[in-house]
Amino acid sequence: MKIQKVVVALLLILVMLAGVLSYQHLQKVDEPVSALVYPKARDLQEFKLSSHLGTTLGRQDLRGQWTLAFVGYTYCPDICPMTMATLSGSYNQLKQMLPADAKLAIWFISADPQRDTVNQLNSYVGYFQQPAITGVTAGHDQLFPFVRDLGLMYAISSTTEPDYLVDHSASIVLINPDAQLAAVFKPEMAAGKVPLVSKTMLLADFPLVMAKLQ
């Protein structure tokens, strides 16, 4: 009789343990493959940029919306047009992964203010036919601290050639509606290939990132 009671007690313990483990498994959020979610969202410093429409933008303009931001330049031969095409082409699917009333914006941050005038940015943004895209730039005194604040980088060589290249990050950052840096989508690095955040990578990781942020 005592043995039966012990067996029953052990079975109950095993059932309870299995239930706890199952609950923990269901509650666990899968980790993004190519994205990093910051343990604590980081406040961005105030900035002053010019948009492709000629307006002035600051940190307040990031509030009330989710923003995917990418640093590049309009004369970029590969990473920039391919990444912007990915962001533009993925926009509707990404928007559906947010709460129904949430807004989603895309910022293309030009690291080449010398050539990327308002008219040049306007033409470039218009090419992607996505109203959610805003092209922004500024003098390097404003631009460089802002890009660095996003955890990104760019560098321009001191050349006098008109067709110079600009080195820049290939990552896409996610800014939350409180104007805080929340996550970064990192490009796939493979020998002989352009470093890119592909549409497949972005769509796979985005819902996992959002699940960790909510």
PDB file of C-alpha atoms in Angstrom:
ATOM      1  CA  MET A   1       0.000   0.000   0.000  1.00  0.00           C
ATOM      2  CA  LYS A   2       2.807   2.379   0.903  1.00  0.00           C
ATOM      3  CA  ILE A   3       4.586   1.503  -2.357  1.00  0.00           C
ATOM      4  CA  GLN A   4       1.442   2.359  -4.335  1.00  0.00           C
ATOM      5  CA  LYS A   5       1.189   5.732  -2.595  1.00  0.00           C
ATOM      6  CA  VAL A   6       4.841   6.463  -3.382  1.00  0.00           C
ATOM      7  CA  VAL A   7       4.334   5.506  -7.026  1.00  0.00           C
ATOM      8  CA  VAL A   8       1.242   7.706  -7.296  1.00  0.00           C
ATOM      9  CA  ALA A   9       3.107  10.605  -5.686  1.00  0.00           C
ATOM     10  CA  LEU A  10       6.014  10.206  -8.117  1.00  0.00           C
ATOM     11  CA  LEU A  11       3.634  10.087 -11.061  1.00  0.00           C
ATOM     12  CA  LEU A  12       1.957  13.297  -9.906  1.00  0.00           C
ATOM     13  CA  ILE A  13       5.338  14.987  -9.569  1.00  0.00           C
ATOM     14  CA  LEU A  14       6.318  13.868 -13.068  1.00  0.00           C
ATOM     15  CA  VAL A  15       3.047  15.140 -14.515  1.00  0.00           C
ATOM     16  CA  MET A  16       3.502  18.510 -12.817  1.00  0.00           C
ATOM     17  CA  LEU A  17       7.109  18.738 -13.994  1.00  0.00           C
ATOM     18  CA  ALA A  18       6.093  17.912 -17.560  1.00  0.00           C
ATOM     19  CA  GLY A  19       3.448  20.627 -17.389  1.00  0.00           C
ATOM     20  CA  VAL A  20       5.939  23.223 -16.203  1.00  0.00           C
ATOM     21  CA  LEU A  21       8.425  22.308 -18.927  1.00  0.00           C
ATOM     22  CA  SER A  22       5.717  22.418 -21.590  1.00  0.00           C
ATOM     23  CA  TYR A  23       4.610  25.855 -20.417  1.00  0.00           C
ATOM     24  CA  GLN A  24       8.173  27.159 -20.462  1.00  0.00           C
ATOM     25  CA  HIS A  25       8.663  25.776 -23.963  1.00  0.00           C
ATOM     26  CA  LEU A  26       5.504  27.478 -25.210  1.00  0.00           C
ATOM     27  CA  GLN A  27       6.529  30.763 -23.582  1.00  0.00           C
ATOM     28  CA  LYS A  28      10.011  30.729 -25.108  1.00  0.00           C
ATOM     29  CA  VAL A  29      10.477  33.123 -28.033  1.00  0.00           C
ATOM     30  CA  ASP A  30      12.674  31.849 -30.834  1.00  0.00           C
ATOM     31  CA  GLU A  31      15.867  33.816 -31.259  1.00  0.00           C
ATOM     32  CA  PRO A  32      16.342  35.846 -34.473  1.00  0.00           C
ATOM     33  CA  VAL A  33      18.971  34.396 -36.772  1.00  0.00           C
ATOM     34  CA  SER A  34      20.574  37.568 -38.129  1.00  0.00           C
ATOM     35  CA  ALA A  35      19.199  40.286 -35.853  1.00  0.00           C
ATOM     36  CA  LEU A  36      20.228  41.608 -32.452  1.00  0.00           C
ATOM     37  CA  VAL A  37      17.695  42.968 -29.977  1.00  0.00           C
ATOM     38  CA  TYR A  38      19.226  45.333 -27.433  1.00  0.00           C
ATOM     39  CA  PRO A  39      18.585  44.228 -23.830  1.00  0.00           C
ATOM     40  CA  LYS A  40      17.537  47.812 -23.121  1.00  0.00           C
ATOM     41  CA  ALA A  41      16.475  50.232 -25.841  1.00  0.00           C
ATOM     42  CA  ARG A  42      18.871  53.186 -26.078  1.00  0.00           C
ATOM     43  CA  ASP A  43      17.752  56.813 -26.243  1.00  0.00           C
ATOM     44  CA  LEU A  44      18.953  58.681 -29.308  1.00  0.00           C
ATOM     45  CA  GLN A  45      20.497  62.112 -28.962  1.00  0.00           C
ATOM     46  CA  GLU A  46      18.869  65.148 -30.538  1.00  0.00           C
ATOM     47  CA  PHE A  47      19.774  65.748 -34.191  1.00  0.00           C
ATOM     48  CA  LYS A  48      18.933  68.017 -37.097  1.00  0.00           C
ATOM     49  CA  LEU A  49      18.617  66.557 -40.606  1.00  0.00           C
ATOM     50  CA  SER A  50      17.177  67.692 -43.933  1.00  0.00           C
ATOM     51  CA  SER A  51      14.644  65.496 -45.725  1.00  0.00           C
ATOM     52  CA  HIS A  52      14.244  64.811 -49.460  1.00  0.00           C
ATOM     53  CA  LEU A  53      11.292  67.205 -49.336  1.00  0.00           C
ATOM     54  CA  GLY A  54      13.404  70.038 -47.958  1.00  0.00           C
ATOM     55  CA  THR A  55      11.968  69.888 -44.444  1.00  0.00           C
ATOM     56  CA  THR A  56      13.971  69.767 -41.215  1.00  0.00           C
ATOM     57  CA  LEU A  57      13.706  66.634 -39.086  1.00  0.00           C
ATOM     58  CA  GLY A  58      14.722  65.961 -35.495  1.00  0.00           C
ATOM     59  CA  ARG A  59      14.345  63.267 -32.868  1.00  0.00           C
ATOM     60  CA  GLN A  60      10.711  64.224 -32.324  1.00  0.00           C
ATOM     61  CA  ASP A  61       9.945  63.047 -35.877  1.00  0.00           C
ATOM     62  CA  LEU A  62      10.840  59.480 -34.899  1.00  0.00           C
ATOM     63  CA  ARG A  63       8.272  59.377 -32.122  1.00  0.00           C
ATOM     64  CA  GLY A  64       4.961  57.610 -32.588  1.00  0.00           C
ATOM     65  CA  GLN A  65       6.209  55.203 -35.236  1.00  0.00           C
ATOM     66  CA  TRP A  66       8.522  52.262 -35.797  1.00  0.00           C
ATOM     67  CA  THR A  67      11.385  53.225 -38.097  1.00  0.00           C
ATOM     68  CA  LEU A  68      13.723  51.054 -40.144  1.00  0.00           C
ATOM     69  CA  ALA A  69      16.835  53.106 -40.938  1.00  0.00           C
ATOM     70  CA  PHE A  70      19.677  52.409 -43.348  1.00  0.00           C
ATOM     71  CA  VAL A  71      22.837  54.425 -44.082  1.00  0.00           C
ATOM     72  CA  GLY A  72      24.066  54.738 -47.653  1.00  0.00           C
ATOM     73  CA  TYR A  73      24.237  57.156 -50.587  1.00  0.00           C
ATOM     74  CA  THR A  74      22.461  57.536 -53.903  1.00  0.00           C
ATOM     75  CA  TYR A  75      25.558  56.891 -56.035  1.00  0.00           C
ATOM     76  CA  CYS A  76      26.126  53.531 -54.309  1.00  0.00           C
ATOM     77  CA  PRO A  77      26.431  50.803 -56.968  1.00  0.00           C
ATOM     78  CA  ASP A  78      25.087  47.778 -55.106  1.00  0.00           C
ATOM     79  CA  ILE A  79      24.329  47.594 -51.358  1.00  0.00           C
ATOM     80  CA  CYS A  80      22.105  50.674 -51.228  1.00  0.00           C
ATOM     81  CA  PRO A  81      19.739  50.070 -54.159  1.00  0.00           C
ATOM     82  CA  MET A  82      19.437  46.390 -53.244  1.00  0.00           C
ATOM     83  CA  THR A  83      18.724  47.122 -49.567  1.00  0.00           C
ATOM     84  CA  MET A  84      16.247  49.878 -50.358  1.00  0.00           C
ATOM     85  CA  ALA A  85      14.485  47.582 -52.832  1.00  0.00           C
ATOM     86  CA  THR A  86      14.250  44.990 -50.052  1.00  0.00           C
ATOM     87  CA  LEU A  87      12.801  47.502 -47.589  1.00  0.00           C
ATOM     88  CA  SER A  88      10.366  48.865 -50.145  1.00  0.00           C
ATOM     89  CA  GLY A  89       9.308  45.445 -51.382  1.00  0.00           C
ATOM     90  CA  SER A  90       8.885  44.062 -47.848  1.00  0.00           C
ATOM     91  CA  TYR A  91       7.034  47.054 -46.445  1.00  0.00           C
ATOM     92  CA  ASN A  92       3.462  45.733 -46.625  1.00  0.00           C
ATOM     93  CA  GLN A  93       4.419  42.388 -45.077  1.00  0.00           C
ATOM     94  CA  LEU A  94       6.420  44.077 -42.321  1.00  0.00           C
ATOM     95  CA  LYS A  95       3.553  46.457 -41.584  1.00  0.00           C
ATOM     96  CA  GLN A  96       1.199  43.505 -41.110  1.00  0.00           C
ATOM     97  CA  MET A  97       3.502  42.143 -38.392  1.00  0.00           C
ATOM     98  CA  LEU A  98       2.902  45.246 -36.256  1.00  0.00           C
ATOM     99  CA  PRO A  99      -0.207  46.005 -34.175  1.00  0.00           C
ATOM    100  CA  ALA A 100      -3.097  47.230 -36.319  1.00  0.00           C
ATOM    101  CA  ASP A 101      -2.725  50.899 -35.334  1.00  0.00           C
ATOM    102  CA  ALA A 102       1.108  51.008 -35.491  1.00  0.00           C
ATOM    103  CA  LYS A 103       2.953  53.125 -38.047  1.00  0.00           C
ATOM    104  CA  LEU A 104       6.080  52.012 -39.911  1.00  0.00           C
ATOM    105  CA  ALA A 105       8.544  54.378 -41.603  1.00  0.00           C
ATOM    106  CA  ILE A 106      11.735  53.827 -43.584  1.00  0.00           C
ATOM    107  CA  TRP A 107      14.622  56.304 -43.403  1.00  0.00           C
ATOM    108  CA  PHE A 108      17.360  56.331 -46.007  1.00  0.00           C
ATOM    109  CA  ILE A 109      20.232  58.247 -44.410  1.00  0.00           C
ATOM    110  CA  SER A 110      22.632  59.619 -47.005  1.00  0.00           C
ATOM    111  CA  ALA A 111      26.257  59.763 -45.893  1.00  0.00           C
ATOM    112  CA  ASP A 112      27.154  61.813 -48.982  1.00  0.00           C
ATOM    113  CA  PRO A 113      25.664  65.299 -48.480  1.00  0.00           C
ATOM    114  CA  GLN A 114      28.012  66.817 -51.067  1.00  0.00           C
ATOM    115  CA  ARG A 115      26.339  65.001 -53.957  1.00  0.00           C
ATOM    116  CA  ASP A 116      23.015  64.020 -52.385  1.00  0.00           C
ATOM    117  CA  THR A 117      21.191  67.317 -52.607  1.00  0.00           C
ATOM    118  CA  VAL A 118      17.478  67.627 -51.895  1.00  0.00           C
ATOM    119  CA  ASN A 119      16.698  67.143 -55.599  1.00  0.00           C
ATOM    120  CA  GLN A 120      18.992  64.111 -55.867  1.00  0.00           C
ATOM    121  CA  LEU A 121      17.495  62.513 -52.761  1.00  0.00           C
ATOM    122  CA  ASN A 122      13.994  63.274 -53.981  1.00  0.00           C
ATOM    123  CA  SER A 123      14.632  61.528 -57.300  1.00  0.00           C
ATOM    124  CA  TYR A 124      16.244  58.549 -55.583  1.00  0.00           C
ATOM    125  CA  VAL A 125      13.427  58.080 -53.064  1.00  0.00           C
ATOM    126  CA  GLY A 126      10.840  58.430 -55.815  1.00  0.00           C
ATOM    127  CA  TYR A 127      12.414  55.581 -57.756  1.00  0.00           C
ATOM    128  CA  PHE A 128      11.277  53.059 -55.113  1.00  0.00           C
ATOM    129  CA  GLN A 129       7.653  54.235 -55.231  1.00  0.00           C
ATOM    130  CA  GLN A 130       7.113  53.751 -51.505  1.00  0.00           C
ATOM    131  CA  PRO A 131       5.565  56.725 -49.653  1.00  0.00           C
ATOM    132  CA  ALA A 132       6.900  55.426 -46.330  1.00  0.00           C
ATOM    133  CA  ILE A 133      10.503  56.156 -47.359  1.00  0.00           C
ATOM    134  CA  THR A 134      12.094  59.421 -46.257  1.00  0.00           C
ATOM    135  CA  GLY A 135      15.525  60.389 -47.536  1.00  0.00           C
ATOM    136  CA  VAL A 136      17.588  62.401 -45.033  1.00  0.00           C
ATOM    137  CA  THR A 137      21.041  63.924 -44.863  1.00  0.00           C
ATOM    138  CA  ALA A 138      22.971  66.777 -43.221  1.00  0.00           C
ATOM    139  CA  GLY A 139      26.418  68.247 -42.909  1.00  0.00           C
ATOM    140  CA  HIS A 140      28.897  65.844 -41.382  1.00  0.00           C
ATOM    141  CA  ASP A 141      28.866  67.764 -38.085  1.00  0.00           C
ATOM    142  CA  GLN A 142      25.272  66.624 -37.593  1.00  0.00           C
ATOM    143  CA  LEU A 143      25.329  63.461 -39.699  1.00  0.00           C
ATOM    144  CA  PHE A 144      28.302  61.627 -38.227  1.00  0.00           C
ATOM    145  CA  PRO A 145      27.160  61.809 -34.557  1.00  0.00           C
ATOM    146  CA  PHE A 146      23.668  60.690 -35.581  1.00  0.00           C
ATOM    147  CA  VAL A 147      24.934  57.694 -37.570  1.00  0.00           C
ATOM    148  CA  ARG A 148      27.316  56.760 -34.749  1.00  0.00           C
ATOM    149  CA  ASP A 149      24.427  57.027 -32.273  1.00  0.00           C
ATOM    150  CA  LEU A 150      22.611  54.402 -34.351  1.00  0.00           C
ATOM    151  CA  GLY A 151      25.575  52.063 -33.968  1.00  0.00           C
ATOM    152  CA  LEU A 152      26.427  52.438 -37.662  1.00  0.00           C
ATOM    153  CA  MET A 153      29.341  53.982 -39.554  1.00  0.00           C
ATOM    154  CA  TYR A 154      30.486  55.600 -42.778  1.00  0.00           C
ATOM    155  CA  ALA A 155      33.759  56.899 -44.151  1.00  0.00           C
ATOM    156  CA  ILE A 156      34.647  59.014 -47.189  1.00  0.00           C
ATOM    157  CA  SER A 157      38.155  59.039 -48.602  1.00  0.00           C
ATOM    158  CA  SER A 158      39.883  62.381 -49.129  1.00  0.00           C
ATOM    159  CA  THR A 159      39.854  62.123 -52.907  1.00  0.00           C
ATOM    160  CA  THR A 160      39.269  64.844 -55.460  1.00  0.00           C
ATOM    161  CA  GLU A 161      37.783  62.406 -57.966  1.00  0.00           C
ATOM    162  CA  PRO A 162      34.083  63.084 -58.683  1.00  0.00           C
ATOM    163  CA  ASP A 163      33.124  59.385 -58.725  1.00  0.00           C
ATOM    164  CA  TYR A 164      34.301  58.541 -55.219  1.00  0.00           C
ATOM    165  CA  LEU A 165      32.878  55.701 -53.154  1.00  0.00           C
ATOM    166  CA  VAL A 166      31.594  55.901 -49.583  1.00  0.00           C
ATOM    167  CA  ASP A 167      32.230  53.075 -47.145  1.00  0.00           C
ATOM    168  CA  HIS A 168      29.215  52.462 -44.936  1.00  0.00           C
ATOM    169  CA  SER A 169      27.410  49.887 -42.799  1.00  0.00           C
ATOM    170  CA  ALA A 170      25.109  47.394 -44.482  1.00  0.00           C
ATOM    171  CA  SER A 171      22.959  46.851 -41.378  1.00  0.00           C
ATOM    172  CA  ILE A 172      19.383  48.046 -40.902  1.00  0.00           C
ATOM    173  CA  VAL A 173      18.433  49.439 -37.494  1.00  0.00           C
ATOM    174  CA  LEU A 174      15.020  49.453 -35.859  1.00  0.00           C
ATOM    175  CA  ILE A 175      13.970  52.513 -33.860  1.00  0.00           C
ATOM    176  CA  ASN A 176      10.951  52.213 -31.568  1.00  0.00           C
ATOM    177  CA  PRO A 177       8.114  54.765 -31.197  1.00  0.00           C
ATOM    178  CA  ASP A 178       9.936  56.370 -28.250  1.00  0.00           C
ATOM    179  CA  ALA A 179      12.840  57.347 -30.545  1.00  0.00           C
ATOM    180  CA  GLN A 180      15.061  54.650 -29.032  1.00  0.00           C
ATOM    181  CA  LEU A 181      17.410  52.260 -30.784  1.00  0.00           C
ATOM    182  CA  ALA A 182      15.782  48.853 -30.266  1.00  0.00           C
ATOM    183  CA  ALA A 183      17.369  46.325 -32.647  1.00  0.00           C
ATOM    184  CA  VAL A 184      19.684  45.849 -35.605  1.00  0.00           C
ATOM    185  CA  PHE A 185      19.340  43.532 -38.587  1.00  0.00           C
ATOM    186  CA  LYS A 186      22.802  42.423 -39.640  1.00  0.00           C
ATOM    187  CA  PRO A 187      23.805  41.558 -43.225  1.00  0.00           C
ATOM    188  CA  GLU A 188      24.852  38.134 -44.381  1.00  0.00           C
ATOM    189  CA  MET A 189      28.616  38.083 -44.877  1.00  0.00           C
ATOM    190  CA  ALA A 190      29.831  35.632 -47.518  1.00  0.00           C
ATOM    191  CA  ALA A 191      33.038  35.619 -49.541  1.00  0.00           C
ATOM    192  CA  GLY A 192      32.532  37.054 -52.995  1.00  0.00           C
ATOM    193  CA  LYS A 193      29.024  38.344 -52.243  1.00  0.00           C
ATOM    194  CA  VAL A 194      27.681  41.802 -51.499  1.00  0.00           C
ATOM    195  CA  PRO A 195      26.852  42.052 -47.754  1.00  0.00           C
ATOM    196  CA  LEU A 196      23.088  42.372 -47.580  1.00  0.00           C
ATOM    197  CA  VAL A 197      20.090  41.982 -45.330  1.00  0.00           C
ATOM    198  CA  SER A 198      18.016  39.931 -47.739  1.00  0.00           C
ATOM    199  CA  LYS A 199      14.229  40.041 -47.931  1.00  0.00           C
ATOM    200  CA  THR A 200      14.079  36.449 -46.686  1.00  0.00           C
ATOM    201  CA  MET A 201      16.250  37.258 -43.667  1.00  0.00           C
ATOM    202  CA  LEU A 202      14.329  40.423 -42.840  1.00  0.00           C
ATOM    203  CA  LEU A 203      10.871  38.821 -43.033  1.00  0.00           C
ATOM    204  CA  ALA A 204      12.010  35.814 -41.000  1.00  0.00           C
ATOM    205  CA  ASP A 205      13.624  37.837 -38.202  1.00  0.00           C
ATOM    206  CA  PHE A 206      11.239  40.792 -37.974  1.00  0.00           C
ATOM    207  CA  PRO A 207       8.376  39.001 -36.167  1.00  0.00           C
ATOM    208  CA  LEU A 208      10.862  37.363 -33.778  1.00  0.00           C
ATOM    209  CA  VAL A 209      12.380  40.761 -33.001  1.00  0.00           C
ATOM    210  CA  MET A 210       8.957  42.281 -32.402  1.00  0.00           C
ATOM    211  CA  ALA A 211       7.992  39.386 -30.116  1.00  0.00           C
ATOM    212  CA  LYS A 212      11.055  40.080 -27.962  1.00  0.00           C
ATOM    213  CA  LEU A 213      10.284  43.809 -27.823  1.00  0.00           C
ATOM    214  CA  GLN A 214       6.660  43.481 -26.749  1.00  0.00           C
TER     215      GLN A 214
END
